[in-house]
């Protein structure tokens, strides 16, 4: 099921410059949501909702966690919602989330910038059987490291300028990991050039890779068909919809 | 009798509210939010003879009180609609309006002919899509083009035919008269208004198609005006749309002359919008002692 409801904000924390961490009481959405899905949030004064990926689902407490970056005027308005206020949410959305294998399998998780939040539940699932590689512009943009460390995964932090963790891109760290082991699954979310690089490296080695994509979205449900991405099925190019065919896709399907 | 019951072009609707083509897919996704039987009908995604991929993304841009879109008639083709979508839709206890488009007159004719043998309740003919290079709006912007498509479709189907008109014309009333003369049972208006947005940093248009169709509350006054002009010019019923977002908007466009109302872009902002509008109209009728909603159609008292 999907729901359209006003949900109270239990907690709001600033994580880094322009990045906010919200804990929302939304029991129906938490019950229905799976890892990799998203919600569509009303920005007061704006026409279109803003799609935000789900960073955490707690069915017992009936909460979802949303971590997002202020990118424009719409997300700025959403970031002005405070504890005790309601957030107007449609969700959970997305026809396909991340597919989680048995916990004993080995997984490598790669997140770039604001692409890191939706991957956290994957790290929590695999725990010490996961390697998490996250990359950010610089130290002041780094988020969620404590959460990833708490998951039990091996955590590798990269920054473009070397102000935190190691200097360089996540793809460099990934190539070193892949020299040492061949994981069962790779999961990635982040900017398109990063996803393209990750997909090429992993698919060349025959590793199953899932990527979470984004595109400018309308309804978020599959009614308006605006959020297309280029994919291929049976050697035929297909314009899939991020909202209902994804947001998670098999990397081998995506025409990067 | 339920005060919202409506007969439009010979088709019975339990209420006059219909999600507009291109904003509601084939309805499946929304059936997870509410039963589609609450709706008067559904105008499904525009369908062409063969599958179309549509335009490259980005296909949508936010605008003040609305949005621009340039989907470009992405759809799986008429056979897929008839075989895979229509049987399910017909079980939803609501009126099914097929929406068709074509790159040339023959494509319109072939698609309409295929629908004539099906259970669709009505055919809406899109001669006003601003987002495709061939056909689409090209037919809808001249009386001759609009009349030619109407004539071709009329010749191959007994289903009620509703021509969906473009607002990007000098006189929409003249186009409406032209399609009425060729046997259209109804007209629907307005399709989107052609617009453009540019990213001032990159100097690139936001839409990959450069231009796209404007919809949402921003276009509502234009829609009301055009519905009023068309309703005064023709004797066939008018389905009004364009920025309708509330029960008050629906009442207003009906006062201008619409006897059926489509709700489009409002669904992007609030997927429950059609249901909210129906409930609001029920209250409006109860509060104002209206026992039959047709009382308000065209009841504006102009100066």
XYZ file of C-alpha atoms in Angstrom:
559
model
C 0.000 0.000 0.000
C 0.877 3.643 -0.439
C -0.179 6.465 1.830
C -0.621 10.218 1.622
C -0.487 11.654 5.115
C 0.747 14.378 7.419
C 3.393 12.882 9.668
C 4.872 14.438 12.822
C 8.596 15.156 12.979
C 10.023 13.510 16.091
C 13.590 14.725 15.716
C 15.542 17.014 13.424
C 19.335 17.262 13.416
C 21.664 19.207 11.169
C 24.324 16.758 9.959
C 26.589 18.881 7.807
C 26.300 22.149 5.924
C 22.840 22.132 4.331
C 22.187 18.493 5.226
C 19.400 17.525 7.615
C 18.464 14.318 9.410
C 14.748 13.850 10.158
C 13.061 11.152 12.202
C 9.381 10.969 11.232
C 6.540 9.126 12.927
C 4.792 7.360 10.047
C 3.822 3.838 11.156
C 1.898 2.868 8.022
C 4.711 4.018 5.736
C 7.336 2.307 7.931
C 5.334 -0.918 7.839
C 5.040 -0.884 4.045
C 8.493 0.448 3.130
C 11.442 -1.562 1.901
C 15.097 -0.600 1.704
C 15.799 1.614 -1.327
C 12.363 3.187 -1.603
C 11.612 6.896 -1.264
C 8.898 9.318 -0.202
C 7.554 12.429 -1.943
C 7.380 15.466 0.325
C 5.291 18.608 -0.030
C 7.269 21.847 -0.027
C 4.847 24.561 1.070
C 4.504 27.207 -1.642
C 5.813 24.949 -4.383
C 3.812 22.913 -6.841
C 5.800 19.709 -7.199
C 6.741 17.488 -4.279
C 10.387 16.645 -3.628
C 11.425 12.982 -3.701
C 13.667 11.990 -0.776
C 15.147 8.517 -0.261
C 14.469 6.597 2.942
C 17.574 6.267 5.120
C 16.072 4.141 7.879
C 12.928 2.133 8.620
C 11.960 1.157 12.191
C 8.735 -0.848 12.072
C 8.621 -1.364 15.856
C 8.806 2.351 16.599
C 6.770 3.243 13.500
C 9.385 5.669 12.216
C 11.240 6.473 9.036
C 14.473 8.418 8.807
C 15.119 10.900 6.014
C 18.478 12.546 5.335
C 18.551 15.147 2.572
C 20.537 18.098 1.295
C 19.154 21.533 0.575
C 19.615 21.774 -3.185
C 17.163 24.517 -4.076
C 14.251 26.566 -2.809
C 11.948 23.551 -2.422
C 14.261 21.504 -0.203
C 15.040 24.718 1.696
C 11.371 25.060 2.616
C 11.227 21.407 3.657
C 14.312 21.905 5.838
C 12.437 24.629 7.733
C 10.007 22.008 9.088
C 10.796 21.593 12.787
C 10.311 19.022 15.515
C 6.629 18.780 16.372
C 5.565 20.068 12.944
C 3.976 17.799 10.367
C 5.573 16.746 7.113
C 3.141 16.075 4.245
C 4.374 12.774 2.816
C 3.314 10.404 0.035
C 4.940 7.001 0.310
C 6.489 4.563 0.342
C 7.240 4.976 -3.365
C 9.355 2.993 -5.765
C 8.509 -0.266 -7.476
C 11.907 -1.773 -6.846
C 14.189 -1.356 -3.837
C 17.557 -2.953 -3.079
C 17.498 -6.722 -3.142
C 19.199 -8.062 -0.022
C 20.864 -11.475 -0.130
C 21.559 -13.743 2.815
C 23.453 -11.906 5.568
C 26.362 -14.308 5.216
C 27.076 -13.064 1.689
C 29.749 -10.465 1.061
C 28.610 -7.017 -0.080
C 30.368 -3.843 -1.134
C 28.391 -0.622 -0.731
C 29.450 2.573 -2.486
C 27.904 5.953 -1.757
C 28.744 9.360 -3.158
C 27.720 12.520 -1.294
C 23.975 12.719 -0.663
C 23.741 9.246 -2.275
C 24.966 7.708 0.979
C 21.729 7.797 3.074
C 19.613 5.185 1.217
C 22.460 2.653 1.484
C 22.604 2.614 5.290
C 19.962 -0.132 5.749
C 22.021 -2.360 3.420
C 25.103 -1.964 5.648
C 22.971 -2.730 8.702
C 21.728 -5.898 6.996
C 25.126 -7.323 6.034
C 26.988 -5.952 9.084
C 30.566 -7.200 9.226
C 30.149 -8.892 5.829
C 29.975 -5.497 4.147
C 32.596 -3.052 3.001
C 31.257 0.496 2.823
C 33.041 3.073 0.686
C 31.676 6.601 0.902
C 32.993 9.689 -0.821
C 32.393 13.406 -0.280
C 33.722 16.718 -1.610
C 35.461 17.600 1.611
C 35.333 17.123 5.400
C 32.449 19.567 5.883
C 30.170 17.433 3.673
C 30.874 14.094 5.383
C 27.765 12.436 6.854
C 26.622 9.196 8.478
C 30.100 7.794 9.265
C 29.132 6.894 12.843
C 26.021 5.086 11.604
C 27.992 3.107 9.048
C 30.673 2.184 11.628
C 27.923 1.117 14.040
C 26.577 -1.288 11.387
C 29.725 -3.370 11.855
C 30.861 -2.944 8.244
C 34.407 -2.072 7.197
C 34.131 1.624 6.451
C 36.367 3.486 4.003
C 35.971 7.268 3.850
C 37.186 9.247 0.827
C 37.167 12.974 0.164
C 38.011 14.691 -3.099
C 40.386 17.099 -1.326
C 41.757 14.781 1.353
C 40.398 16.844 4.263
C 38.868 13.699 5.791
C 39.716 10.037 5.283
C 41.787 9.243 2.236
C 42.170 11.603 -0.720
C 40.559 10.496 -3.947
C 37.436 9.032 -5.510
C 35.439 6.036 -4.289
C 36.248 4.181 -7.513
C 39.955 4.115 -6.550
C 39.110 2.580 -3.185
C 36.727 0.164 -4.889
C 39.397 -1.086 -7.286
C 41.661 -1.872 -4.308
C 38.851 -3.765 -2.564
C 38.081 -5.720 -5.726
C 41.743 -6.746 -6.002
C 41.447 -8.412 -2.604
C 37.997 -9.983 -2.886
C 35.076 -10.630 -5.229
C 31.898 -9.745 -3.344
C 28.536 -11.381 -4.051
C 26.731 -8.060 -4.439
C 27.616 -4.428 -5.013
C 25.218 -1.577 -4.230
C 25.756 2.030 -5.269
C 24.067 5.405 -5.095
C 25.551 8.751 -6.019
C 26.358 11.000 -8.959
C 26.023 9.506 -12.454
C 29.790 9.549 -13.304
C 30.459 7.610 -10.084
C 27.735 5.066 -10.863
C 29.045 4.657 -14.394
C 32.562 3.957 -13.066
C 31.350 1.553 -10.378
C 29.102 -0.332 -12.815
C 31.885 -0.773 -15.349
C 34.399 -2.071 -12.806
C 31.964 -4.510 -11.192
C 30.185 -5.764 -14.296
C 33.573 -6.433 -15.959
C 34.232 -8.830 -13.083
C 30.773 -10.361 -13.348
C 29.602 -9.028 -9.967
C 25.884 -8.358 -9.613
C 25.492 -4.620 -9.066
C 22.433 -2.592 -8.129
C 22.319 1.173 -8.496
C 19.797 3.710 -7.234
C 19.034 6.429 -9.782
C 17.424 9.844 -9.628
C 15.717 12.070 -12.185
C 13.462 15.110 -12.079
C 10.160 13.688 -10.916
C 6.475 14.618 -11.134
C 3.918 12.520 -9.305
C 6.368 9.927 -7.951
C 3.791 7.186 -8.494
C 3.968 6.312 -12.187
C 1.114 8.481 -13.403
C 2.966 11.217 -15.256
C 5.873 9.286 -16.786
C 8.369 12.162 -16.615
C 11.229 10.572 -14.623
C 12.738 8.388 -17.328
C 16.152 6.796 -17.450
C 17.631 4.905 -20.397
C 17.744 1.154 -19.872
C 17.941 -1.924 -22.054
C 15.900 -5.101 -21.906
C 16.401 -7.953 -24.380
C 18.807 -5.761 -26.397
C 16.105 -3.144 -26.854
C 16.392 0.379 -25.468
C 13.596 1.111 -23.011
C 12.857 4.374 -21.216
C 12.187 3.111 -17.695
C 10.678 5.247 -14.975
C 12.764 5.907 -11.881
C 9.669 6.173 -9.668
C 7.932 2.927 -10.532
C 10.478 0.717 -12.326
C 13.192 1.793 -9.835
C 14.626 3.749 -8.167
C 16.906 0.711 -7.889
C 18.011 -0.883 -11.146
C 20.353 -3.697 -12.060
C 23.468 -1.877 -13.319
C 23.608 -4.122 -16.383
C 20.198 -2.771 -17.487
C 21.197 0.894 -17.274
C 22.520 2.736 -20.324
C 24.842 5.105 -18.481
C -30.426 10.388 -7.234
C -26.882 11.306 -6.295
C -26.524 15.039 -6.931
C -23.218 14.572 -8.793
C -24.474 12.039 -11.350
C -23.762 13.235 -14.843
C -24.650 12.135 -18.335
C -22.042 13.377 -20.775
C -22.161 12.618 -24.506
C -24.555 9.786 -23.733
C -22.232 8.199 -21.146
C -23.287 7.907 -17.512
C -20.765 9.138 -14.913
C -21.344 8.729 -11.154
C -19.707 12.136 -10.715
C -18.174 14.628 -13.133
C -14.548 14.245 -11.958
C -12.084 12.426 -14.210
C -8.285 12.248 -13.837
C -6.803 13.715 -17.007
C -4.847 11.774 -19.565
C -1.131 11.726 -18.918
C -1.383 12.377 -15.205
C -2.780 9.062 -14.009
C -1.145 6.361 -16.138
C -3.662 3.550 -16.482
C -4.734 4.023 -12.878
C -3.037 0.986 -11.371
C -0.584 2.893 -9.176
C -3.350 5.059 -7.740
C -5.525 2.072 -6.882
C -3.082 1.534 -4.005
C -4.235 4.869 -2.559
C -8.021 4.670 -3.109
C -10.517 2.570 -5.020
C -10.843 3.887 -8.555
C -14.612 3.316 -8.296
C -14.760 6.644 -6.437
C -13.928 8.446 -9.683
C -16.390 9.541 -12.333
C -14.057 8.100 -14.929
C -10.449 7.863 -16.000
C -8.922 9.342 -19.127
C -5.970 7.034 -19.642
C -2.489 7.801 -20.938
C -2.481 8.839 -24.604
C -2.047 5.858 -26.854
C -0.569 5.626 -30.334
C -0.581 2.770 -32.840
C 2.889 1.553 -31.888
C 4.983 1.838 -28.747
C 6.693 5.219 -28.268
C 9.634 5.938 -25.979
C 8.904 9.651 -25.734
C 11.405 12.430 -25.135
C 14.742 12.358 -23.329
C 14.800 13.600 -19.718
C 14.557 16.017 -18.025
C 10.869 16.049 -18.854
C 9.536 18.255 -16.063
C 10.268 21.669 -14.619
C 8.682 23.453 -11.683
C 7.062 26.797 -12.491
C 5.202 29.303 -10.323
C 1.930 27.511 -9.444
C 2.446 24.754 -11.950
C 4.886 22.812 -14.054
C 6.113 22.291 -17.584
C 6.272 18.784 -18.983
C 7.511 17.235 -22.188
C 6.829 13.518 -21.976
C 6.269 13.165 -25.711
C 3.487 10.568 -25.644
C 5.476 7.696 -24.181
C 3.178 4.680 -24.307
C 3.252 0.933 -25.001
C 0.963 1.079 -28.063
C -2.725 0.419 -28.629
C -2.538 -3.397 -28.647
C -0.881 -3.408 -25.227
C -3.568 -1.055 -23.920
C -6.401 -3.205 -25.268
C -4.930 -6.545 -24.165
C -3.099 -5.722 -20.917
C -4.665 -2.611 -19.400
C -8.281 -2.382 -20.524
C -9.530 -5.691 -19.025
C -8.261 -4.606 -15.584
C -9.606 -1.059 -15.995
C -13.064 -2.316 -16.918
C -13.252 -4.102 -13.566
C -12.740 -0.865 -11.614
C -16.364 0.277 -11.824
C -15.636 3.627 -13.442
C -15.951 5.099 -16.935
C -12.935 4.355 -19.139
C -12.007 7.053 -21.632
C -9.335 5.950 -24.101
C -7.087 8.800 -25.213
C -5.520 8.471 -28.651
C -2.914 10.308 -30.680
C -1.225 9.921 -34.021
C 1.533 11.267 -36.217
C -0.796 11.330 -39.228
C -4.495 10.996 -39.949
C -4.181 7.345 -40.830
C -2.690 6.550 -37.420
C -5.638 8.233 -35.670
C -8.000 6.241 -37.870
C -6.294 2.913 -37.184
C -6.150 3.428 -33.414
C -9.809 4.502 -33.268
C -10.821 1.533 -35.376
C -9.074 -0.868 -32.993
C -10.923 0.709 -30.066
C -14.324 0.499 -31.720
C -14.576 -3.225 -30.939
C -13.530 -2.854 -27.298
C -15.293 -2.000 -24.063
C -13.946 1.553 -23.765
C -16.785 3.930 -22.981
C -15.491 6.890 -24.913
C -12.610 7.988 -27.146
C -10.796 11.234 -26.448
C -8.752 12.342 -29.439
C -5.632 14.318 -28.616
C -4.986 16.824 -31.388
C -3.130 19.121 -29.044
C -0.014 17.444 -27.614
C 2.682 20.138 -27.734
C 5.530 17.688 -27.154
C 5.787 15.623 -30.309
C 7.359 16.622 -33.584
C 4.869 15.057 -35.977
C 1.097 15.175 -35.669
C -0.116 16.110 -32.205
C -0.700 19.809 -31.942
C -0.113 20.350 -35.653
C -3.651 19.084 -36.310
C -5.153 20.968 -33.428
C -4.054 24.462 -34.385
C -6.012 24.800 -37.626
C -9.724 24.285 -38.227
C -8.907 22.187 -41.323
C -6.531 19.869 -39.440
C -8.873 19.438 -36.480
C -11.803 18.767 -38.788
C -9.850 16.219 -40.835
C -8.894 14.153 -37.766
C -12.461 14.303 -36.437
C -13.863 13.156 -39.763
C -11.417 10.235 -39.983
C -12.118 9.035 -36.437
C -15.866 9.562 -36.744
C -15.949 7.357 -39.833
C -14.547 4.312 -38.037
C -16.221 4.328 -34.622
C -19.639 4.486 -33.037
C -18.116 5.272 -29.639
C -18.655 8.793 -28.340
C -15.789 10.896 -29.718
C -14.372 13.786 -27.686
C -11.791 16.026 -29.359
C -9.136 17.423 -26.985
C -8.324 20.949 -28.049
C -5.168 23.015 -27.901
C -5.135 26.416 -26.203
C -2.215 27.482 -28.406
C -4.531 28.956 -31.041
C -6.025 32.303 -31.980
C -9.642 31.226 -31.622
C -10.376 27.985 -29.792
C -14.110 28.502 -30.412
C -13.533 28.267 -34.175
C -11.652 24.971 -33.757
C -14.488 23.654 -31.567
C -17.046 24.591 -34.220
C -14.949 22.824 -36.864
C -14.860 19.527 -34.941
C -18.559 19.787 -34.063
C -19.358 20.133 -37.768
C -17.522 16.852 -38.477
C -19.534 14.905 -35.915
C -17.585 15.153 -32.649
C -19.814 14.236 -29.691
C -17.900 16.452 -27.252
C -14.801 18.585 -26.813
C -12.316 18.643 -23.955
C -10.085 21.603 -23.167
C -7.551 22.847 -22.454
C -4.443 20.837 -23.180
C -1.233 22.450 -21.917
C 0.062 25.859 -22.946
C 3.446 25.797 -24.669
C 6.166 27.182 -22.397
C 9.897 27.211 -21.682
C 12.291 27.548 -18.736
C 16.037 28.209 -18.891
C 18.699 27.497 -16.270
C 20.473 30.861 -16.019
C 23.734 29.273 -14.831
C 24.132 26.708 -17.611
C 22.080 28.691 -20.164
C 20.439 25.386 -21.097
C 16.680 24.890 -21.164
C 15.524 22.805 -18.191
C 13.582 20.466 -20.458
C 15.569 18.318 -22.873
C 12.851 19.009 -25.446
C 13.613 22.735 -24.902
C 9.883 23.535 -24.704
C 6.996 21.834 -22.950
C 3.401 22.102 -21.854
C 2.442 24.344 -18.922
C -0.209 23.059 -16.557
C -1.309 23.516 -12.959
C -3.149 26.319 -11.143
C -1.231 28.902 -13.206
C -3.316 28.067 -16.292
C -6.709 27.826 -14.578
C -8.043 31.300 -15.540
C -7.083 30.631 -19.164
C -8.984 27.345 -19.029
C -12.088 28.976 -17.536
C -12.059 31.641 -20.228
C -11.656 29.124 -23.066
C -14.326 26.772 -21.708
C -16.692 29.729 -21.526
C -15.938 30.790 -25.098
C -16.292 27.255 -26.462
C -19.470 26.471 -24.507
C -21.034 29.569 -26.014
C -19.984 28.587 -29.520
C -21.031 24.929 -29.793
C -24.007 22.740 -28.941
C -21.997 19.636 -27.963
C -20.950 19.151 -24.312
C -17.662 20.528 -23.021
C -15.254 18.734 -20.706
C -13.261 21.391 -18.851
C -9.726 21.041 -17.579
C -6.618 23.086 -16.942
C -5.379 23.739 -13.428
C -8.434 22.434 -11.591
C -7.158 21.734 -8.063
C -10.135 22.073 -5.720
C -13.890 21.549 -5.580
C -14.261 25.324 -5.910
C -12.248 25.257 -9.147
C -14.420 22.415 -10.472
C -17.594 24.367 -9.700
C -16.123 27.483 -11.345
C -15.198 25.730 -14.589
C -18.663 24.108 -14.653
C -20.273 27.533 -14.248
C -18.241 28.561 -17.303
C -19.890 25.761 -19.275
C -18.156 22.447 -18.568
C -20.388 19.492 -17.778
C -17.468 17.128 -17.106
C -14.198 18.102 -15.421
C -10.747 16.581 -15.740
C -8.139 16.956 -13.017
C -4.547 16.784 -14.198
C -1.455 18.376 -12.745
C -3.110 18.711 -9.329
C -2.542 14.958 -9.014
C 1.238 15.553 -9.054
C 0.949 17.811 -6.028
C -1.651 15.637 -4.301
C -2.466 12.155 -5.582
C -5.719 12.299 -3.600
C -6.853 15.470 -5.419
C -9.648 13.862 -7.502
C -11.214 12.238 -4.437
C -10.845 15.410 -2.384
C -12.579 17.367 -5.168
C -15.484 14.887 -5.376
C -16.005 15.080 -1.599
C -15.836 18.872 -1.732
C -18.430 18.983 -4.492
C -20.773 16.761 -2.499
C -20.533 19.276 0.354
C -21.017 22.172 -2.058
C -24.218 20.612 -3.406
C -25.520 19.866 0.094
C -24.678 23.365 1.373
C -26.306 25.083 -1.602
C -29.392 22.921 -1.986
C -28.262 21.627 -5.374
C -29.870 18.292 -6.182
C -28.491 17.955 -9.695
C -25.028 19.282 -10.539
C -26.101 19.944 -14.136
C -27.949 22.982 -12.718
C -24.662 24.857 -12.516
C -23.339 24.011 -15.995
C -22.957 27.269 -17.890
C -24.828 29.116 -15.141
C -22.336 31.965 -14.996
C -24.103 35.333 -15.145
C -21.801 37.365 -17.373
C -21.916 41.173 -17.464
